[in-house]
XYZ file of N, CA, C and O in Angstrom:
444
model
N 0.841 -1.184 0.000
C 0.000 0.000 0.000
C 0.881 1.240 0.000
O 1.872 1.303 0.706
N 0.495 2.187 -0.806
C 1.191 3.459 -0.890
C 0.124 4.538 -0.764
O -0.651 4.767 -1.691
N 0.036 5.152 0.416
C -1.000 6.158 0.636
C -2.376 5.527 0.525
O -2.673 4.520 1.155
N -3.230 6.121 -0.327
C -4.584 5.589 -0.519
C -4.660 4.632 -1.705
O -5.723 4.333 -2.209
N -3.512 4.141 -2.152
C -3.460 3.248 -3.302
C -2.912 1.872 -2.901
O -2.091 1.755 -2.009
N -3.397 0.865 -3.590
C -2.897 -0.497 -3.411
C -2.075 -0.840 -4.649
O -2.559 -0.708 -5.772
N -0.830 -1.251 -4.430
C 0.055 -1.624 -5.528
C 0.207 -3.131 -5.501
O 0.502 -3.719 -4.463
N -0.018 -3.753 -6.644
C 0.044 -5.217 -6.727
C 0.883 -5.609 -7.946
O 0.724 -5.028 -9.016
N 1.750 -6.589 -7.763
C 2.522 -7.117 -8.880
C 2.166 -8.583 -9.040
O 2.181 -9.336 -8.073
N 1.835 -8.960 -10.268
C 1.460 -10.346 -10.542
C 2.292 -10.874 -11.698
O 2.525 -10.160 -12.670
N 2.746 -12.112 -11.579
C 3.494 -12.757 -12.636
C 3.327 -14.248 -12.501
O 2.858 -14.742 -11.503
N 3.743 -14.960 -13.541
C 3.708 -16.411 -13.493
C 5.103 -16.913 -13.808
O 5.700 -16.540 -14.816
N 5.615 -17.746 -12.924
C 6.960 -18.276 -13.114
C 6.951 -19.436 -14.087
O 5.980 -20.180 -14.190
N 8.049 -19.579 -14.783
C 8.218 -20.742 -15.648
C 9.214 -21.674 -14.988
O 10.040 -21.259 -14.178
N 9.148 -22.909 -15.327
C 10.031 -23.906 -14.730
C 11.472 -23.667 -15.176
O 11.734 -23.482 -16.358
N 12.421 -23.688 -14.231
C 13.822 -23.525 -14.610
C 14.408 -24.793 -15.240
O 15.480 -24.771 -15.792
N 13.675 -25.899 -15.152
C 14.160 -27.164 -15.696
C 13.939 -27.201 -17.199
O 12.845 -26.967 -17.693
N 14.988 -27.508 -17.930
C 14.892 -27.658 -19.373
C 15.386 -29.059 -19.719
O 16.580 -29.334 -19.615
N 14.491 -29.951 -20.132
C 14.906 -31.333 -20.397
C 15.877 -31.455 -21.565
O 16.569 -32.455 -21.694
N 15.962 -30.449 -22.425
C 16.867 -30.497 -23.568
C 18.308 -30.146 -23.204
O 19.217 -30.349 -24.002
N 18.502 -29.569 -22.008
C 19.855 -29.174 -21.594
C 20.647 -30.398 -21.166
O 20.165 -31.244 -20.436
N 21.865 -30.467 -21.627
C 22.756 -31.533 -21.201
C 23.895 -30.893 -20.439
O 24.352 -29.822 -20.769
N 24.364 -31.554 -19.424
C 25.461 -31.005 -18.642
C 24.937 -30.059 -17.587
O 23.745 -29.797 -17.472
N 25.843 -29.539 -16.799
C 25.450 -28.647 -15.723
C 26.189 -27.342 -15.852
O 27.144 -27.218 -16.602
N 25.750 -26.363 -15.100
C 26.384 -25.053 -15.130
C 25.460 -24.031 -15.741
O 24.427 -24.356 -16.309
N 25.854 -22.788 -15.651
C 24.994 -21.708 -16.133
C 25.225 -21.350 -17.581
O 24.506 -20.546 -18.144
N 26.226 -21.929 -18.210
C 26.568 -21.531 -19.571
C 25.431 -21.757 -20.546
O 25.220 -20.969 -21.452
N 24.656 -22.824 -20.368
C 23.596 -23.130 -21.306
C 22.237 -22.592 -20.912
O 21.258 -22.826 -21.587
N 22.155 -21.863 -19.815
C 20.859 -21.384 -19.339
C 20.357 -20.251 -20.223
O 21.074 -19.294 -20.503
N 19.142 -20.368 -20.659
C 18.502 -19.336 -21.466
C 17.707 -18.435 -20.526
O 16.801 -18.896 -19.847
N 18.054 -17.185 -20.465
C 17.372 -16.250 -19.573
C 16.178 -15.655 -20.318
O 16.314 -14.663 -21.024
N 15.043 -16.310 -20.177
C 13.835 -15.855 -20.851
C 13.230 -14.670 -20.125
O 13.407 -14.502 -18.919
N 12.503 -13.871 -20.860
C 11.790 -12.743 -20.263
C 10.610 -13.268 -19.448
O 10.035 -14.303 -19.770
N 10.285 -12.561 -18.386
C 9.118 -12.882 -17.569
C 8.122 -11.752 -17.709
O 8.458 -10.595 -17.463
N 6.916 -12.071 -18.147
C 5.860 -11.065 -18.242
C 5.258 -10.858 -16.862
O 5.069 -11.816 -16.111
N 4.951 -9.599 -16.537
C 4.311 -9.309 -15.262
C 3.449 -8.065 -15.399
O 3.555 -7.316 -16.370
N 2.559 -7.891 -14.437
C 1.640 -6.763 -14.437
C 1.715 -6.054 -13.092
O 1.672 -6.704 -12.047
N 1.849 -4.733 -13.130
C 1.830 -3.923 -11.924
C 0.547 -3.112 -11.963
O 0.303 -2.375 -12.916
N -0.309 -3.276 -10.951
C -1.531 -2.485 -10.879
C -1.431 -1.531 -9.699
O -0.927 -1.879 -8.642
N -1.891 -0.313 -9.939
C -1.951 0.713 -8.903
C -3.409 1.131 -8.850
O -3.937 1.677 -9.816
N -4.070 0.816 -7.732
C -5.515 0.977 -7.642
C -5.908 1.833 -6.441
O -5.349 1.692 -5.357
N -6.876 2.715 -6.648
C -7.422 3.530 -5.569
C -8.236 2.617 -4.660
O -9.116 1.900 -5.129
N -7.946 2.639 -3.359
C -8.622 1.733 -2.418
C -10.132 1.923 -2.395
O -10.885 0.958 -2.391
N -10.584 3.158 -2.379
C -12.016 3.402 -2.208
C -12.802 3.378 -3.518
O -13.933 2.924 -3.551
N -12.213 3.826 -4.612
C -12.955 3.930 -5.872
C -12.816 2.727 -6.791
O -13.654 2.494 -7.647
N -11.712 1.997 -6.657
C -11.487 0.859 -7.548
C -10.896 1.263 -8.882
O -10.630 0.425 -9.733
N -10.678 2.556 -9.105
C -10.065 3.006 -10.353
C -8.556 2.859 -10.252
O -7.999 2.766 -9.157
N -7.887 2.823 -11.387
C -6.447 2.699 -11.334
C -5.816 2.535 -12.692
O -6.408 2.834 -13.724
N -4.583 2.036 -12.649
C -3.805 1.805 -13.862
C -3.130 0.446 -13.767
O -2.735 0.014 -12.684
N -2.991 -0.200 -14.916
C -2.283 -1.468 -14.998
C -1.138 -1.295 -15.996
O -1.342 -0.806 -17.103
N 0.054 -1.658 -15.564
C 1.243 -1.595 -16.406
C 1.619 -3.018 -16.778
O 1.968 -3.814 -15.901
N 1.535 -3.353 -18.064
C 1.899 -4.683 -18.533
C 3.359 -4.628 -18.961
O 3.718 -3.896 -19.874
N 4.209 -5.390 -18.271
C 5.656 -5.284 -18.439
C 6.284 -6.648 -18.683
O 5.634 -7.672 -18.553
N 7.572 -6.622 -18.986
C 8.352 -7.857 -19.030
C 9.791 -7.531 -18.669
O 10.239 -6.402 -18.813
N 10.476 -8.546 -18.171
C 11.878 -8.366 -17.834
C 12.687 -8.362 -19.110
O 12.242 -8.846 -20.152
N 13.870 -7.819 -19.020
C 14.758 -7.762 -20.172
C 16.138 -8.192 -19.698
O 16.635 -7.703 -18.684
N 16.748 -9.130 -20.404
C 18.071 -9.599 -20.003
C 19.116 -8.561 -20.354
O 18.899 -7.695 -21.194
N 20.227 -8.645 -19.704
C 21.317 -7.708 -19.947
C 21.996 -7.362 -18.644
O 21.610 -7.836 -17.573
N 22.985 -6.526 -18.729
C 23.764 -6.181 -17.547
C 22.949 -5.485 -16.472
O 23.131 -5.715 -15.286
N 22.048 -4.593 -16.871
C 21.304 -3.842 -15.856
C 19.970 -4.491 -15.498
O 19.241 -3.978 -14.673
N 19.633 -5.629 -16.111
C 18.415 -6.388 -15.791
C 17.189 -5.482 -15.771
O 16.390 -5.510 -14.858
N 17.007 -4.693 -16.761
C 15.933 -3.717 -16.871
C 14.614 -4.397 -17.181
O 14.571 -5.445 -17.798
N 13.521 -3.789 -16.753
C 12.196 -4.223 -17.175
C 11.706 -3.221 -18.221
O 12.164 -2.084 -18.260
N 10.819 -3.659 -19.085
C 10.244 -2.766 -20.088
C 8.730 -2.777 -19.947
O 8.130 -3.799 -19.613
N 8.126 -1.636 -20.186
C 6.675 -1.501 -20.144
C 6.154 -1.738 -21.555
O 6.621 -1.109 -22.502
N 5.196 -2.642 -21.683
C 4.612 -2.935 -22.990
C 3.367 -2.106 -23.255
O 3.244 -1.456 -24.282
N 2.423 -2.116 -22.300
C 1.172 -1.379 -22.415
C 0.819 -0.778 -21.066
O 1.242 -1.275 -20.030
N -0.003 0.273 -21.111
C -0.542 0.875 -19.899
C -2.041 0.996 -20.092
O -2.506 1.496 -21.116
N -2.793 0.518 -19.113
C -4.253 0.561 -19.191
C -4.794 1.335 -17.996
O -4.428 1.057 -16.854
N -5.630 2.324 -18.259
C -6.309 3.062 -17.185
C -7.749 2.548 -17.122
O -8.353 2.237 -18.144
N -8.284 2.441 -15.899
C -9.663 1.973 -15.743
C -10.339 2.741 -14.621
O -9.695 3.209 -13.682
N -11.653 2.874 -14.742
C -12.433 3.665 -13.780
C -13.065 2.818 -12.686
O -13.505 3.351 -11.673
N -13.123 1.487 -12.883
C -13.766 0.612 -11.898
C -13.197 -0.796 -12.014
O -12.538 -1.130 -13.006
N -13.480 -1.620 -11.021
C -13.023 -3.009 -11.052
C -13.663 -3.757 -12.223
O -13.026 -4.605 -12.851
N -14.899 -3.432 -12.526
C -15.586 -4.089 -13.648
C -14.878 -3.777 -14.958
O -14.685 -4.641 -15.802
N -14.497 -2.517 -15.129
C -13.802 -2.121 -16.356
C -12.419 -2.766 -16.422
O -11.970 -3.185 -17.478
N -11.758 -2.881 -15.286
C -10.431 -3.505 -15.229
C -10.491 -4.950 -15.705
O -9.631 -5.402 -16.457
N -11.511 -5.680 -15.268
C -11.619 -7.101 -15.574
C -12.353 -7.411 -16.866
O -12.442 -8.572 -17.256
N -12.867 -6.400 -17.532
C -13.627 -6.623 -18.758
C -12.701 -7.070 -19.893
O -11.669 -6.454 -20.150
N -13.080 -8.158 -20.562
C -12.267 -8.659 -21.672
C -12.377 -7.758 -22.899
O -11.518 -7.787 -23.772
N -13.423 -6.944 -22.959
C -13.603 -6.082 -24.124
C -13.005 -4.686 -23.939
O -13.033 -3.879 -24.856
N -12.442 -4.398 -22.763
C -11.881 -3.068 -22.541
C -10.545 -2.916 -23.266
O -9.822 -3.882 -23.502
N -10.214 -1.695 -23.597
C -9.000 -1.355 -24.338
C -7.782 -1.440 -23.422
O -7.771 -0.858 -22.344
N -6.755 -2.173 -23.822
C -5.562 -2.340 -22.999
C -4.544 -1.228 -23.157
O -3.450 -1.311 -22.640
N -4.880 -0.200 -23.872
C -3.971 0.928 -24.015
C -3.036 0.753 -25.189
O -2.869 -0.338 -25.722
N -2.398 1.837 -25.579
C -1.471 1.775 -26.720
C -0.168 1.089 -26.323
O 0.121 0.906 -25.142
N 0.604 0.721 -27.325
C 1.954 0.227 -27.052
C 2.704 1.365 -26.372
O 2.618 2.525 -26.786
N 3.427 1.048 -25.326
C 4.112 2.068 -24.540
C 5.052 2.904 -25.404
O 5.126 4.120 -25.262
N 5.756 2.262 -26.321
C 6.713 2.989 -27.163
C 6.030 3.939 -28.145
O 6.686 4.819 -28.699
N 4.719 3.792 -28.344
C 3.989 4.665 -29.265
C 3.486 5.949 -28.619
O 3.048 6.850 -29.326
N 3.534 6.037 -27.287
C 3.051 7.254 -26.638
C 4.186 8.280 -26.556
O 5.363 7.945 -26.715
N 3.826 9.510 -26.303
C 4.778 10.608 -26.245
C 5.919 10.307 -25.260
O 5.686 9.757 -24.175
N 7.136 10.708 -25.632
C 8.314 10.442 -24.799
C 8.184 11.031 -23.396
O 8.599 10.419 -22.421
N 7.617 12.215 -23.286
C 7.457 12.863 -21.971
C 6.517 12.042 -21.087
O 6.761 11.876 -19.897
N 5.419 11.538 -21.671
C 4.481 10.712 -20.911
C 5.149 9.396 -20.494
O 4.946 8.918 -19.376
N 5.975 8.830 -21.368
C 6.722 7.623 -21.013
C 7.595 7.885 -19.784
O 7.627 7.074 -18.855
N 8.290 9.018 -19.793
C 9.159 9.366 -18.663
C 8.364 9.516 -17.374
O 8.769 9.017 -16.324
N 7.218 10.203 -17.458
C 6.393 10.432 -16.272
C 5.871 9.116 -15.708
O 5.902 8.898 -14.498
N 5.408 8.225 -16.571
C 4.898 6.933 -16.111
C 6.020 6.079 -15.524
O 5.833 5.402 -14.514
N 7.192 6.127 -16.122
C 8.346 5.397 -15.590
C 8.737 5.945 -14.214
O 9.023 5.185 -13.290
N 8.720 7.270 -14.063
C 9.020 7.895 -12.773
C 7.962 7.535 -11.729
O 8.280 7.319 -10.555
N 6.704 7.460 -12.153
C 5.614 7.085 -11.248
C 5.848 5.685 -10.694
O 5.722 5.448 -9.487
N 6.228 4.753 -11.566
C 6.529 3.398 -11.108
C 7.694 3.406 -10.115
O 7.676 2.675 -9.134
N 8.706 4.226 -10.386
C 9.854 4.314 -9.472
C 9.401 4.849 -8.104
O 9.864 4.369 -7.067
N 8.484 5.810 -8.095
C 7.998 6.386 -6.843
C 7.268 5.355 -5.985
O 7.306 5.435 -4.760
N 6.598 4.415 -6.619
C 5.859 3.403 -5.837
C 6.713 2.182 -5.538
O 6.230 1.204 -4.992
N 8.004 2.240 -5.902
C 8.917 1.188 -5.502
C 9.394 0.253 -6.601
O 10.109 -0.705 -6.346
N 9.009 0.509 -7.836
C 9.421 -0.334 -8.943
C 10.802 0.122 -9.422
O 10.979 1.280 -9.760
N 11.770 -0.802 -9.415
C 13.105 -0.447 -9.896
C 13.734 -1.644 -10.579
O 13.101 -2.673 -10.739
N 14.979 -1.521 -10.981
C 15.643 -2.594 -11.729
C 16.068 -3.773 -10.886
O 16.580 -4.744 -11.384
N 15.927 -3.677 -9.576
C 16.326 -4.774 -8.710
C 15.173 -5.694 -8.525
O 15.049 -6.693 -8.092
């Protein structure tokens, strides 16, 4: 919880076991991206935003935002017909920066 907002992160893990791998050690490990969703929801109104993200391999282990969805109620959030928002890279650079900073303020970072 951050103030009057509830922050939730959801993801699904994949099995680290790969039956095709022979031998041991980290050399053959494929570091796949993990998709996850960060929701920031107003406790009393049920409105909020959902950030659909995935991890990115590399030295800084950065995550990337794929889509951002704003919703006015829990019903709208869970509706299969609601719009999931534009591709993050298609929105204005300034808005991308602000949304990235917002995630950092609520505790989302590269660690």
